[in-house]
Amino acid sequence: ISRGQVSQMTKELNEQVEAFRNRPLEKTYPVIWVDALYEKIRYDHRVVIMAVQVVIGIDETGKRDILAIEPMQEESEATYKTLFDKLKARGLEEVWLVVSDAHPGLCKAIKMSFVGCSWQRCKVHFMRNILARVPSKDKESFAARLKQIWLQPDDATAQFYAESLMDEYEASYPEAIQTLEEGLEDSLQ
């Protein structure tokens, strides 16, 4: 294909991306998930690793929607606050629950941007944090037991199961159990 065709395709793709990034949003998304991926991106005539912030929401009809995919220089309170401000400028007003990892800047930006909303620590990220403190040979069996916390039918049963697990493994994996104990409440919203 010719240079002109490539240029035309790029122009059309850029227009589609801008339309996607600036489209109006629903007023209410009961649940949103926020995370960052690190990708190599061409920026300022060179390839750099950047945080790509991704926000996925569930609207009031239960439909899943990608609300934002935004490259940022870093993951910080300021960059997440900017991301949330952009979502609000596109029409988002109310969020009931935000699910994310426990990045301190992200947590602060959520509190400032969505006053009155609940926050839940992502159980996948949380499990990774816990399992990083378990010997490799025991990870699989411990992970299977750990997953059961979030499969319980209600909060009381999940708390009871978690306490039993912590009692059972406290001597074997003290750092893992401390991590679980410190973050359990945030993962059970």
Short mmCIF file of C-alpha atoms in Angstrom, two decimals:
data_model
loop_
_atom_site.label_atom_id
_atom_site.label_comp_id
_atom_site.label_asym_id
_atom_site.label_seq_id
_atom_site.Cartn_x
_atom_site.Cartn_y
_atom_site.Cartn_z
CA ILE A 1 0.00 0.00 0.00
CA SER A 2 1.10 3.52 -0.68
CA ARG A 3 2.17 6.16 1.83
CA GLY A 4 -1.02 8.06 1.07
CA GLN A 5 -3.18 5.03 1.91
CA VAL A 6 -1.32 4.50 5.19
CA SER A 7 -1.72 8.18 6.02
CA GLN A 8 -5.46 8.04 5.27
CA MET A 9 -5.95 4.88 7.38
CA THR A 10 -4.03 6.44 10.27
CA LYS A 11 -6.16 9.58 10.08
CA GLU A 12 -9.35 7.53 10.11
CA LEU A 13 -8.13 5.40 13.03
CA ASN A 14 -7.12 8.49 14.99
CA GLU A 15 -10.60 9.95 14.45
CA GLN A 16 -12.23 6.71 15.66
CA VAL A 17 -10.00 6.57 18.73
CA GLU A 18 -10.75 10.20 19.61
CA ALA A 19 -14.51 9.59 19.15
CA PHE A 20 -14.26 6.57 21.50
CA ARG A 21 -12.20 8.43 24.10
CA ASN A 22 -14.58 11.41 24.16
CA ARG A 23 -17.99 9.76 23.76
CA PRO A 24 -20.66 10.58 26.35
CA LEU A 25 -21.04 8.19 29.29
CA GLU A 26 -24.04 7.13 31.32
CA LYS A 27 -24.72 9.15 34.47
CA THR A 28 -24.47 6.07 36.74
CA TYR A 29 -22.22 3.04 36.64
CA PRO A 30 -22.91 0.97 39.78
CA VAL A 31 -19.54 -0.82 39.49
CA ILE A 32 -16.29 0.17 37.83
CA TRP A 33 -12.97 -1.69 37.68
CA VAL A 34 -9.77 0.33 37.42
CA ASP A 35 -6.32 -1.02 36.63
CA ALA A 36 -3.12 -0.09 34.82
CA LEU A 37 -1.12 -2.12 32.35
CA TYR A 38 2.44 -1.28 31.43
CA GLU A 39 3.08 -1.21 27.70
CA LYS A 40 5.72 0.01 25.27
CA ILE A 41 4.34 3.10 23.54
CA ARG A 42 5.81 5.43 20.96
CA TYR A 43 5.98 8.83 22.65
CA ASP A 44 7.92 11.94 21.68
CA HIS A 45 9.74 10.10 18.84
CA ARG A 46 10.90 7.18 20.99
CA VAL A 47 9.49 4.01 22.54
CA VAL A 48 8.91 4.19 26.30
CA ILE A 49 7.12 2.07 28.86
CA MET A 50 3.95 3.82 30.00
CA ALA A 51 1.05 3.06 32.31
CA VAL A 52 -2.14 2.47 30.35
CA GLN A 53 -5.07 3.06 32.65
CA VAL A 54 -8.15 0.99 31.90
CA VAL A 55 -11.63 1.59 33.33
CA ILE A 56 -14.45 -0.88 32.77
CA GLY A 57 -17.96 -0.22 34.04
CA ILE A 58 -21.26 -2.01 34.42
CA ASP A 59 -24.23 0.24 33.69
CA GLU A 60 -27.62 0.02 35.40
CA THR A 61 -28.91 -2.46 32.82
CA GLY A 62 -25.98 -4.81 33.52
CA LYS A 63 -24.15 -4.02 30.29
CA ARG A 64 -20.34 -4.03 30.47
CA ASP A 65 -18.61 -1.07 28.86
CA ILE A 66 -15.00 0.03 28.46
CA LEU A 67 -15.11 3.59 29.74
CA ALA A 68 -11.50 4.60 29.23
CA ILE A 69 -8.12 3.46 27.99
CA GLU A 70 -5.67 6.24 28.77
CA PRO A 71 -1.87 6.20 28.52
CA MET A 72 -0.13 8.05 31.35
CA GLN A 73 3.50 8.71 32.22
CA GLU A 74 3.09 7.10 35.64
CA GLU A 75 0.58 5.65 38.06
CA SER A 76 -0.07 8.31 40.67
CA GLU A 77 -2.83 10.05 42.58
CA ALA A 78 -2.64 12.95 40.11
CA THR A 79 -2.91 10.80 36.98
CA TYR A 80 -5.85 8.82 38.39
CA LYS A 81 -7.57 12.04 39.53
CA THR A 82 -7.16 13.39 35.98
CA LEU A 83 -8.61 10.15 34.57
CA PHE A 84 -11.65 10.35 36.86
CA ASP A 85 -12.14 14.06 36.06
CA LYS A 86 -12.24 13.18 32.35
CA LEU A 87 -14.86 10.50 33.02
CA LYS A 88 -16.96 13.04 34.91
CA ALA A 89 -16.59 15.59 32.11
CA ARG A 90 -18.06 12.93 29.77
CA GLY A 91 -21.16 12.54 31.97
CA LEU A 92 -20.27 10.09 34.76
CA GLU A 93 -21.77 11.30 38.04
CA GLU A 94 -22.34 8.31 40.30
CA VAL A 95 -20.37 5.15 41.10
CA TRP A 96 -21.43 2.78 43.88
CA LEU A 97 -18.38 0.49 43.98
CA VAL A 98 -14.85 0.76 42.60
CA VAL A 99 -12.75 -2.42 42.36
CA SER A 100 -9.00 -1.97 42.01
CA ASP A 101 -5.62 -2.92 43.39
CA ALA A 102 -4.41 -1.15 46.51
CA HIS A 103 -2.13 1.38 44.79
CA PRO A 104 -2.02 4.27 47.32
CA GLY A 105 -2.42 7.00 44.70
CA LEU A 106 -5.37 5.23 43.11
CA CYS A 107 -7.08 4.73 46.47
CA LYS A 108 -6.68 8.44 47.32
CA ALA A 109 -8.02 9.50 43.90
CA ILE A 110 -11.07 7.23 44.31
CA LYS A 111 -11.87 8.76 47.72
CA MET A 112 -11.58 12.29 46.33
CA SER A 113 -13.42 11.64 43.07
CA PHE A 114 -16.28 9.37 44.16
CA VAL A 115 -17.32 10.54 47.61
CA GLY A 116 -19.65 8.04 49.27
CA CYS A 117 -18.74 5.13 47.01
CA SER A 118 -17.41 1.84 48.34
CA TRP A 119 -13.99 0.50 47.40
CA GLN A 120 -13.10 -3.17 47.10
CA ARG A 121 -9.59 -4.49 46.79
CA CYS A 122 -9.33 -6.71 43.72
CA LYS A 123 -9.06 -10.28 44.98
CA VAL A 124 -6.76 -11.30 42.10
CA HIS A 125 -4.21 -8.60 42.94
CA PHE A 126 -4.67 -9.32 46.64
CA MET A 127 -4.04 -13.04 46.17
CA ARG A 128 -0.87 -12.27 44.21
CA ASN A 129 0.34 -10.08 47.10
CA ILE A 130 -0.35 -12.88 49.58
CA LEU A 131 1.10 -15.68 47.45
CA ALA A 132 4.32 -13.71 46.91
CA ARG A 133 5.04 -14.54 50.55
CA VAL A 134 4.47 -18.30 50.20
CA PRO A 135 7.21 -20.75 49.08
CA SER A 136 6.87 -21.86 45.44
CA LYS A 137 6.35 -25.50 46.35
CA ASP A 138 3.27 -24.61 48.45
CA LYS A 139 1.69 -21.89 46.29
CA GLU A 140 -0.75 -24.09 44.38
CA SER A 141 -2.25 -25.83 47.40
CA PHE A 142 -2.38 -22.65 49.48
CA ALA A 143 -3.93 -20.69 46.59
CA ALA A 144 -6.72 -23.28 46.31
CA ARG A 145 -7.51 -22.85 50.01
CA LEU A 146 -7.22 -19.05 49.79
CA LYS A 147 -9.69 -18.80 46.87
CA GLN A 148 -12.35 -20.40 49.04
CA ILE A 149 -12.62 -17.21 51.12
CA TRP A 150 -14.26 -15.36 48.23
CA LEU A 151 -16.46 -18.29 47.22
CA GLN A 152 -18.37 -18.32 50.49
CA PRO A 153 -22.10 -17.45 50.30
CA ASP A 154 -22.01 -14.50 52.71
CA ASP A 155 -19.70 -12.19 54.62
CA ALA A 156 -19.96 -14.00 57.96
CA THR A 157 -19.02 -17.35 56.42
CA ALA A 158 -16.16 -15.77 54.47
CA GLN A 159 -14.83 -14.14 57.65
CA PHE A 160 -15.09 -17.43 59.58
CA TYR A 161 -13.31 -19.35 56.80
CA ALA A 162 -10.57 -16.71 56.58
CA GLU A 163 -9.99 -16.77 60.34
CA SER A 164 -9.74 -20.57 60.28
CA LEU A 165 -7.25 -20.40 57.41
CA MET A 166 -5.19 -17.76 59.21
CA ASP A 167 -5.10 -19.86 62.39
CA GLU A 168 -4.05 -22.94 60.43
CA TYR A 169 -1.22 -21.28 58.45
CA GLU A 170 -0.01 -18.50 60.75
CA ALA A 171 3.05 -20.48 61.90
CA SER A 172 3.93 -21.72 58.39
CA TYR A 173 3.51 -18.46 56.43
CA PRO A 174 3.48 -15.55 58.90
CA GLU A 175 4.10 -12.82 56.28
CA ALA A 176 1.37 -14.16 53.98
CA ILE A 177 -1.09 -14.38 56.84
CA GLN A 178 -0.24 -10.86 57.98
CA THR A 179 -0.91 -9.58 54.45
CA LEU A 180 -4.22 -11.47 54.37
CA GLU A 181 -5.24 -10.16 57.77
CA GLU A 182 -4.40 -6.54 56.90
CA GLY A 183 -6.32 -6.52 53.60
CA LEU A 184 -9.16 -8.98 54.16
CA GLU A 185 -11.84 -6.43 55.04
CA ASP A 186 -11.09 -4.38 51.90
CA SER A 187 -11.44 -7.49 49.71
CA LEU A 188 -14.86 -8.43 51.08
CA GLN A 189 -16.97 -5.45 50.07
#
